[in-house]
Amino acid sequence: MFVTPAFAQAAGGDAAASFGQFLPLILIFVIMYFLIIRPQQKRAKEHRAMVDGLRRGDQVVTQGGIIGKVTKVREDGEVEVEIAQGVTVRMVKQTITQVVSKTEPAAAAN
């Protein structure tokens, strides 16, 4: 008396209707890719290029906000940065966030 009979829907389905259900989900992933993932990958690529281009004499800013001058670039992913006269610290290249001024490469002797 309190229970109403349940009627099953047709078992067969329309392929276009099932694709239409997933369309909003697909659109959300496409929008997330263009608004979040792609710009982040671009920023990471630019940072990697900046870090790979570090050389002696560049004035840099670290993640901690310390401004210093690169005195030595090592092959093992480290740089030595002079933060005050006579005070040199070793740090990981990836912690450099910005290059304030780049040194010009020495001109080739003619």
Coordinates of C-alpha atoms in Angstrom, one line a residue:
M1 CA 0.0 0.0 0.0
F2 CA 2.8 2.4 0.8
V3 CA 5.2 1.1 -1.8
T4 CA 4.6 2.2 -5.3
P5 CA 5.7 -0.2 -8.1
A6 CA 8.9 0.7 -9.8
F7 CA 9.1 0.6 -13.5
A8 CA 12.5 -0.1 -15.1
Q9 CA 13.7 2.1 -18.0
A10 CA 14.4 0.7 -21.3
A11 CA 17.7 -1.2 -21.3
G12 CA 18.9 0.1 -24.6
G13 CA 20.4 3.5 -24.8
D14 CA 21.3 6.2 -27.3
A15 CA 25.0 6.6 -27.8
A16 CA 24.6 10.4 -28.4
A17 CA 22.7 10.7 -25.1
S18 CA 25.4 8.9 -23.1
F19 CA 28.1 11.1 -24.7
G20 CA 26.0 14.2 -23.9
Q21 CA 26.2 13.2 -20.2
F22 CA 30.0 13.3 -20.3
L23 CA 30.3 16.4 -22.3
P24 CA 30.3 18.8 -19.3
L25 CA 32.9 16.8 -17.6
I26 CA 35.1 16.8 -20.7
L27 CA 34.7 20.6 -21.0
I28 CA 35.7 21.1 -17.4
F29 CA 39.0 19.2 -18.0
V30 CA 39.7 21.2 -21.2
I31 CA 39.1 24.5 -19.4
M32 CA 41.3 23.4 -16.4
Y33 CA 44.1 22.5 -18.9
F34 CA 44.1 25.9 -20.5
L35 CA 43.6 28.0 -17.4
I36 CA 45.8 26.1 -14.9
I37 CA 48.0 23.3 -16.2
R38 CA 49.4 24.9 -19.4
P39 CA 50.4 28.3 -17.8
Q40 CA 52.1 26.5 -15.0
Q41 CA 54.1 24.3 -17.4
K42 CA 55.1 27.5 -19.3
R43 CA 56.3 29.2 -16.1
A44 CA 58.3 26.1 -15.1
K45 CA 59.9 26.0 -18.5
E46 CA 60.9 29.7 -18.3
H47 CA 62.3 29.2 -14.8
R48 CA 64.3 26.2 -15.9
A49 CA 65.8 28.2 -18.8
M50 CA 66.6 31.1 -16.4
V51 CA 68.4 28.8 -14.0
D52 CA 70.3 27.1 -16.7
G53 CA 71.4 30.5 -18.0
L54 CA 73.0 31.6 -14.7
R55 CA 76.6 32.6 -14.8
R56 CA 79.2 34.3 -12.7
G57 CA 78.5 38.0 -12.0
D58 CA 74.7 37.8 -12.3
Q59 CA 72.8 39.6 -9.6
V60 CA 69.9 37.3 -8.3
V61 CA 67.1 37.2 -5.9
T62 CA 66.5 34.0 -3.9
Q63 CA 63.2 32.5 -2.7
G64 CA 64.0 34.0 0.8
G65 CA 64.3 37.5 -0.7
I66 CA 68.1 37.7 -0.4
I67 CA 69.8 39.7 -3.1
G68 CA 73.3 38.6 -4.0
K69 CA 75.8 38.2 -6.8
V70 CA 76.7 34.8 -8.3
T71 CA 80.4 34.1 -7.7
K72 CA 80.5 30.5 -8.9
V73 CA 78.2 28.1 -10.8
R74 CA 78.7 24.5 -10.1
E75 CA 77.7 21.5 -12.2
D76 CA 76.0 19.7 -9.4
G77 CA 73.0 22.1 -9.3
E78 CA 74.5 24.5 -6.9
V79 CA 75.7 28.1 -7.0
E80 CA 77.7 30.2 -4.7
V81 CA 76.2 33.6 -4.1
E82 CA 77.9 36.6 -2.4
I83 CA 75.3 38.3 -0.2
A84 CA 77.7 40.7 1.5
Q85 CA 81.3 41.6 1.0
G86 CA 83.3 38.5 2.0
V87 CA 80.1 36.5 2.8
T88 CA 79.4 33.7 0.3
V89 CA 76.7 31.1 0.6
R90 CA 76.1 27.9 -1.4
M91 CA 72.6 27.4 -2.5
V92 CA 70.6 25.2 -4.9
K93 CA 70.1 26.7 -8.3
Q94 CA 66.3 26.1 -8.2
T95 CA 65.9 28.5 -5.2
I96 CA 66.9 31.4 -7.5
T97 CA 63.6 33.2 -8.4
Q98 CA 64.8 36.1 -10.4
V99 CA 67.8 37.5 -12.2
V100 CA 68.0 41.2 -11.5
S101 CA 70.9 42.0 -13.8
K102 CA 72.8 39.8 -16.2
T103 CA 76.4 40.1 -17.0
E104 CA 77.3 40.5 -20.6
P105 CA 79.5 37.8 -22.0
A106 CA 83.0 38.8 -22.8
A107 CA 83.4 40.0 -26.4
A108 CA 85.4 37.8 -28.7
A109 CA 88.9 39.2 -29.4
N110 CA 89.3 40.0 -33.1

